[in-house]
Short mmCIF file of C-alpha atoms in Angstrom, two decimals:
data_model
loop_
_atom_site.label_atom_id
_atom_site.label_comp_id
_atom_site.label_asym_id
_atom_site.label_seq_id
_atom_site.Cartn_x
_atom_site.Cartn_y
_atom_site.Cartn_z
CA MET A 1 -0.07 0.29 0.16
CA PHE A 2 1.22 3.05 -0.92
CA ASP A 3 2.58 5.63 1.79
CA PHE A 4 0.94 9.44 1.68
CA THR A 5 2.85 10.07 5.02
CA GLN A 6 6.63 9.66 2.93
CA LEU A 7 4.88 11.68 -0.18
CA GLY A 8 4.13 14.58 1.95
CA ILE A 9 7.94 14.31 3.87
CA PHE A 10 9.13 14.54 0.29
CA PHE A 11 7.01 17.25 -0.83
CA LEU A 12 8.16 19.13 2.76
CA VAL A 13 11.77 18.78 1.82
CA LEU A 14 11.35 19.35 -2.00
CA ALA A 15 9.83 23.07 -1.04
CA ARG A 16 13.00 24.16 1.14
CA VAL A 17 14.59 22.75 -1.80
CA THR A 18 13.30 24.37 -4.48
CA GLY A 19 13.17 27.83 -2.47
CA PHE A 20 17.01 28.01 -2.13
CA ILE A 21 17.54 26.88 -5.44
CA LEU A 22 15.15 29.95 -6.39
CA THR A 23 16.91 32.81 -4.37
CA CYS A 24 20.83 31.11 -3.79
CA PRO A 25 22.72 33.21 -6.52
CA LEU A 26 24.37 30.50 -7.57
CA PHE A 27 21.78 29.20 -8.84
CA ALA A 28 19.15 31.92 -9.24
CA GLN A 29 20.68 33.73 -12.89
CA ARG A 30 18.27 34.29 -15.44
CA PHE A 31 20.63 32.22 -17.93
CA PHE A 32 19.88 28.92 -15.99
CA PRO A 33 17.29 27.63 -17.81
CA SER A 34 13.87 26.15 -15.39
CA LEU A 35 13.70 23.00 -16.28
CA ALA A 36 17.34 22.56 -15.07
CA ARG A 37 16.24 24.49 -11.85
CA ALA A 38 13.46 22.15 -11.83
CA GLY A 39 15.55 19.41 -12.64
CA LEU A 40 17.44 20.18 -10.38
CA ALA A 41 15.07 20.86 -7.12
CA VAL A 42 13.38 17.64 -7.70
CA GLY A 43 17.32 15.17 -7.64
CA LEU A 44 18.43 17.79 -4.04
CA ALA A 45 14.83 17.19 -2.62
CA GLY A 46 15.49 12.81 -3.82
CA ALA A 47 19.09 12.74 -2.47
CA LEU A 48 18.26 14.98 0.78
CA TYR A 49 14.49 12.70 1.84
CA PRO A 50 16.36 9.91 3.06
CA ALA A 51 18.10 12.07 5.66
CA ALA A 52 14.47 14.08 6.68
CA ALA A 53 12.79 11.11 6.82
CA ALA A 54 14.71 10.45 9.79
CA VAL A 55 13.62 13.07 11.91
CA ALA A 56 10.67 14.08 10.52
CA GLY A 57 7.24 13.41 12.64
CA GLU A 58 3.90 13.27 12.26
CA LEU A 59 1.78 15.81 9.10
CA PRO A 60 -0.53 17.57 9.87
CA ALA A 61 -4.18 15.89 9.43
CA GLY A 62 -5.60 18.24 7.25
CA PRO A 63 -4.69 19.74 3.98
CA LEU A 64 -4.91 22.92 5.20
CA GLY A 65 -1.68 21.79 8.33
CA PHE A 66 0.07 20.43 5.28
CA THR A 67 -0.26 23.99 2.78
CA LEU A 68 1.12 26.29 6.08
CA GLU A 69 4.07 23.68 6.45
CA LEU A 70 4.42 23.64 2.82
CA LEU A 71 4.50 27.48 2.85
CA GLU A 72 7.58 27.68 5.79
CA GLU A 73 9.55 25.21 4.16
CA THR A 74 9.82 27.40 1.36
CA ALA A 75 10.20 30.52 3.89
CA VAL A 76 13.12 28.48 4.96
CA GLY A 77 14.57 27.57 1.49
CA LEU A 78 14.18 31.28 0.02
CA GLY A 79 16.00 32.80 3.83
CA LEU A 80 19.01 30.80 3.59
CA GLY A 81 19.15 31.45 -0.15
CA VAL A 82 19.00 35.62 0.26
CA PHE A 83 21.20 34.63 3.66
CA THR A 84 23.79 33.15 0.82
CA ASN A 85 23.30 35.89 -1.63
CA PHE A 86 24.62 39.03 0.81
CA VAL A 87 28.71 37.45 -0.07
CA PHE A 88 28.34 37.56 -3.90
CA GLN A 89 25.68 41.43 -3.30
CA ALA A 90 29.12 42.51 -1.12
CA LEU A 91 30.80 42.05 -4.41
CA ARG A 92 28.56 44.20 -5.89
CA VAL A 93 28.24 47.24 -3.25
CA ALA A 94 32.16 47.51 -3.60
CA GLY A 95 31.69 47.23 -7.90
CA GLN A 96 29.05 49.77 -7.56
CA ILE A 97 31.62 52.38 -5.68
CA VAL A 98 34.17 51.26 -7.14
CA GLY A 99 32.43 52.25 -10.40
CA PHE A 100 31.30 55.31 -9.42
CA GLN A 101 34.62 56.20 -8.30
CA ILE A 102 36.48 56.43 -11.66
CA GLY A 103 33.33 57.97 -13.65
CA PHE A 104 31.64 54.98 -15.10
CA ALA A 105 28.48 55.11 -13.90
CA MET A 106 27.32 56.90 -16.67
CA ALA A 107 28.41 53.36 -18.38
CA GLU A 108 26.04 51.13 -17.08
CA VAL A 109 25.16 47.67 -18.03
CA VAL A 110 21.46 45.13 -17.52
CA ASP A 111 22.40 43.01 -14.52
CA PRO A 112 21.26 39.19 -16.32
CA THR A 113 20.48 38.22 -12.62
CA PHE A 114 17.81 41.18 -12.16
CA GLY A 115 17.20 42.49 -15.21
CA THR A 116 18.02 45.89 -13.68
CA GLN A 117 21.31 48.68 -14.44
CA THR A 118 24.05 47.94 -12.95
CA SER A 119 27.79 48.84 -13.07
CA ILE A 120 30.26 47.18 -15.72
CA ILE A 121 33.21 46.84 -12.71
CA ALA A 122 30.70 46.03 -10.13
CA GLU A 123 28.61 42.50 -13.07
CA PHE A 124 32.56 41.90 -13.12
CA LEU A 125 33.13 41.49 -9.60
CA TYR A 126 30.42 40.01 -9.08
CA MET A 127 30.48 36.99 -12.25
CA LEU A 128 34.28 36.45 -10.02
CA GLY A 129 33.02 35.76 -6.92
CA VAL A 130 30.46 33.13 -9.08
CA VAL A 131 33.23 31.73 -10.91
CA PHE A 132 35.75 31.29 -7.39
CA PHE A 133 33.17 30.00 -5.83
CA PHE A 134 32.25 27.25 -8.17
CA CYS A 135 36.50 26.74 -8.27
CA ILE A 136 36.60 26.20 -4.79
CA ASP A 137 33.24 23.32 -4.14
CA GLY A 138 31.45 26.19 -2.64
CA HIS A 139 28.17 24.66 -4.27
CA HIS A 140 29.34 21.70 -2.49
CA SER A 141 29.18 23.32 1.25
CA LEU A 142 25.83 24.82 0.14
CA ILE A 143 24.35 21.04 0.21
CA LEU A 144 26.01 19.89 2.42
CA ALA A 145 24.88 23.00 4.67
CA LEU A 146 20.91 22.64 3.25
CA ASP A 147 21.75 18.49 4.27
CA ARG A 148 22.51 19.59 7.75
CA SER A 149 19.40 22.60 7.59
CA PHE A 150 16.87 19.14 7.63
CA HIS A 151 19.39 17.60 11.04
CA PHE A 152 18.56 20.32 12.86
CA ILE A 153 15.16 21.94 11.57
CA PRO A 154 13.40 19.05 10.74
CA PRO A 155 10.29 19.49 8.19
CA GLY A 156 7.66 21.35 9.17
CA GLU A 157 9.09 22.03 12.99
CA ALA A 158 11.47 25.27 11.98
CA VAL A 159 10.74 27.97 14.33
CA PHE A 160 11.65 32.32 13.68
CA SER A 161 12.59 33.97 16.04
CA GLY A 162 14.74 36.34 17.23
CA THR A 163 18.57 34.85 16.84
CA ALA A 164 17.79 34.14 13.64
CA ALA A 165 16.80 37.76 12.99
CA GLU A 166 19.86 38.64 14.40
CA VAL A 167 21.98 36.45 12.10
CA VAL A 168 20.42 38.46 8.84
CA ALA A 169 20.66 41.62 10.17
CA ARG A 170 23.86 41.31 11.12
CA GLY A 171 24.53 39.18 7.74
CA PHE A 172 23.34 41.69 5.83
CA GLN A 173 25.28 44.66 7.73
CA GLY A 174 28.70 42.68 6.63
CA MET A 175 27.47 42.71 2.88
CA PHE A 176 28.25 46.66 3.47
CA VAL A 177 30.79 45.52 5.36
CA ALA A 178 32.88 43.56 2.60
CA GLY A 179 31.91 45.62 0.15
CA LEU A 180 33.64 48.80 1.23
CA ARG A 181 37.43 46.84 2.05
CA LEU A 182 37.28 45.43 -1.41
CA ALA A 183 36.78 49.10 -2.68
CA GLY A 184 39.25 49.90 -0.30
CA PRO A 185 42.59 50.30 -2.72
CA VAL A 186 40.54 51.81 -5.17
CA ILE A 187 39.08 54.64 -2.93
CA ALA A 188 42.46 54.96 -1.40
CA VAL A 189 44.04 55.78 -4.98
CA VAL A 190 41.70 57.56 -6.37
CA LEU A 191 41.86 60.28 -3.26
CA VAL A 192 45.10 60.94 -3.85
CA THR A 193 44.69 61.24 -7.53
CA ASP A 194 42.28 64.10 -6.82
CA LEU A 195 44.41 65.77 -4.12
CA ALA A 196 47.09 65.39 -7.23
CA LEU A 197 45.14 67.25 -9.31
CA GLY A 198 44.15 69.82 -6.97
CA LEU A 199 47.28 70.51 -6.47
CA LEU A 200 48.67 70.36 -10.34
CA VAL A 201 45.54 72.99 -10.86
CA ARG A 202 47.46 74.97 -8.41
CA LEU A 203 50.28 75.60 -9.54
CA VAL A 204 48.74 75.45 -13.48
CA PRO A 205 46.14 76.89 -13.14
CA GLN A 206 45.72 76.86 -16.81
CA ILE A 207 44.86 73.11 -17.58
CA ASN A 208 41.61 71.78 -17.53
CA VAL A 209 41.94 69.50 -14.82
CA PHE A 210 37.97 68.05 -15.60
CA MET A 211 38.96 66.83 -18.85
CA LEU A 212 42.30 65.59 -17.19
CA GLY A 213 40.63 64.13 -14.35
CA PHE A 214 38.02 62.09 -16.15
CA PRO A 215 40.87 59.80 -18.02
CA LEU A 216 42.81 59.78 -15.30
CA LYS A 217 40.95 58.65 -12.52
CA ILE A 218 39.86 55.86 -15.27
CA MET A 219 43.07 54.07 -15.35
CA ALA A 220 44.38 54.77 -11.78
CA GLY A 221 41.13 52.96 -10.76
CA VAL A 222 41.63 50.07 -13.38
CA PHE A 223 45.56 49.59 -13.08
CA THR A 224 44.58 49.66 -8.70
CA LEU A 225 42.01 46.57 -9.52
CA ALA A 226 44.43 44.82 -12.09
CA VAL A 227 46.71 44.60 -8.81
CA THR A 228 44.39 43.93 -6.63
CA VAL A 229 42.44 40.67 -8.22
CA PRO A 230 44.87 38.69 -7.41
CA PHE A 231 44.93 39.32 -4.73
CA LEU A 232 41.15 38.89 -4.01
CA GLY A 233 41.28 34.83 -3.67
CA GLY A 234 42.45 34.80 -0.37
CA VAL A 235 39.87 37.31 0.57
CA LEU A 236 37.09 36.00 -1.30
CA THR A 237 37.58 32.04 0.74
CA ARG A 238 37.65 34.25 3.97
CA LEU A 239 34.16 35.23 3.20
CA PHE A 240 33.08 32.53 1.88
CA ASP A 241 34.38 30.51 5.75
CA ALA A 242 32.75 33.17 7.11
CA MET A 243 29.81 32.56 5.24
CA ALA A 244 28.78 28.53 5.13
CA ARG A 245 29.84 29.36 9.66
CA ASP A 246 26.81 32.15 9.65
CA LEU A 247 24.73 30.27 7.90
CA MET A 248 25.20 26.71 9.88
CA ILE A 249 24.51 29.64 12.87
CA LEU A 250 20.95 30.82 11.13
CA ILE A 251 19.90 26.83 10.65
CA LYS A 252 20.38 26.26 14.55
CA GLY A 253 18.61 29.35 15.25
CA LEU A 254 16.26 28.48 12.90
CA SER A 255 16.06 25.83 15.30
CA GLY A 256 14.46 27.26 18.01
#
């Protein structure tokens, strides 16, 4: 006889996995086919189902209770996916700051992920971060964290507490702090360039500082970015490690 209880647990697992895939930056790209995302969600749910079924409790008797649990599991997956996005958005913040400082604010491209306009530098740093994350097998750590989430938060037993909200707020704050730190070298070089141009225009008033300043700031900013990019690997590794630790703290916070 078919066991509808096990089928219900699978759908709860699928709801959490689907919510995670829809918001995780690695799989939420618009160029990622929807059919592939659906297949990935079903495949991951099937792989994670045994661990979830081993700790799952009894399902609600009525359809309303089961629907509420589906929504709850979807919210948990969405929250975990959005939290992992903070580190990648820090790269966008850094790129936006760098682009604004060196004069690339007017040269914008359409972001294929969200369909909005973004700085060229921001798009470059974001895609660089995504590629680097795959190169260090970061997606494996995310799948492992998703698997552990079912050990700490059995299907239908999530608790949205103040601890989880505090972790999310701290991650949101860290996004801007990390963005400023990543953009720090370029900001410093552009500041020195502005000071040098200010001194030069005082010594030689005939110089058109605006015509001279734009290419100089672009050259200085791009050169600084080119010099610092090889050192981003260590910085990104530390950021991704911190993201994995904070993600586990968030999972434990949602467990109540």
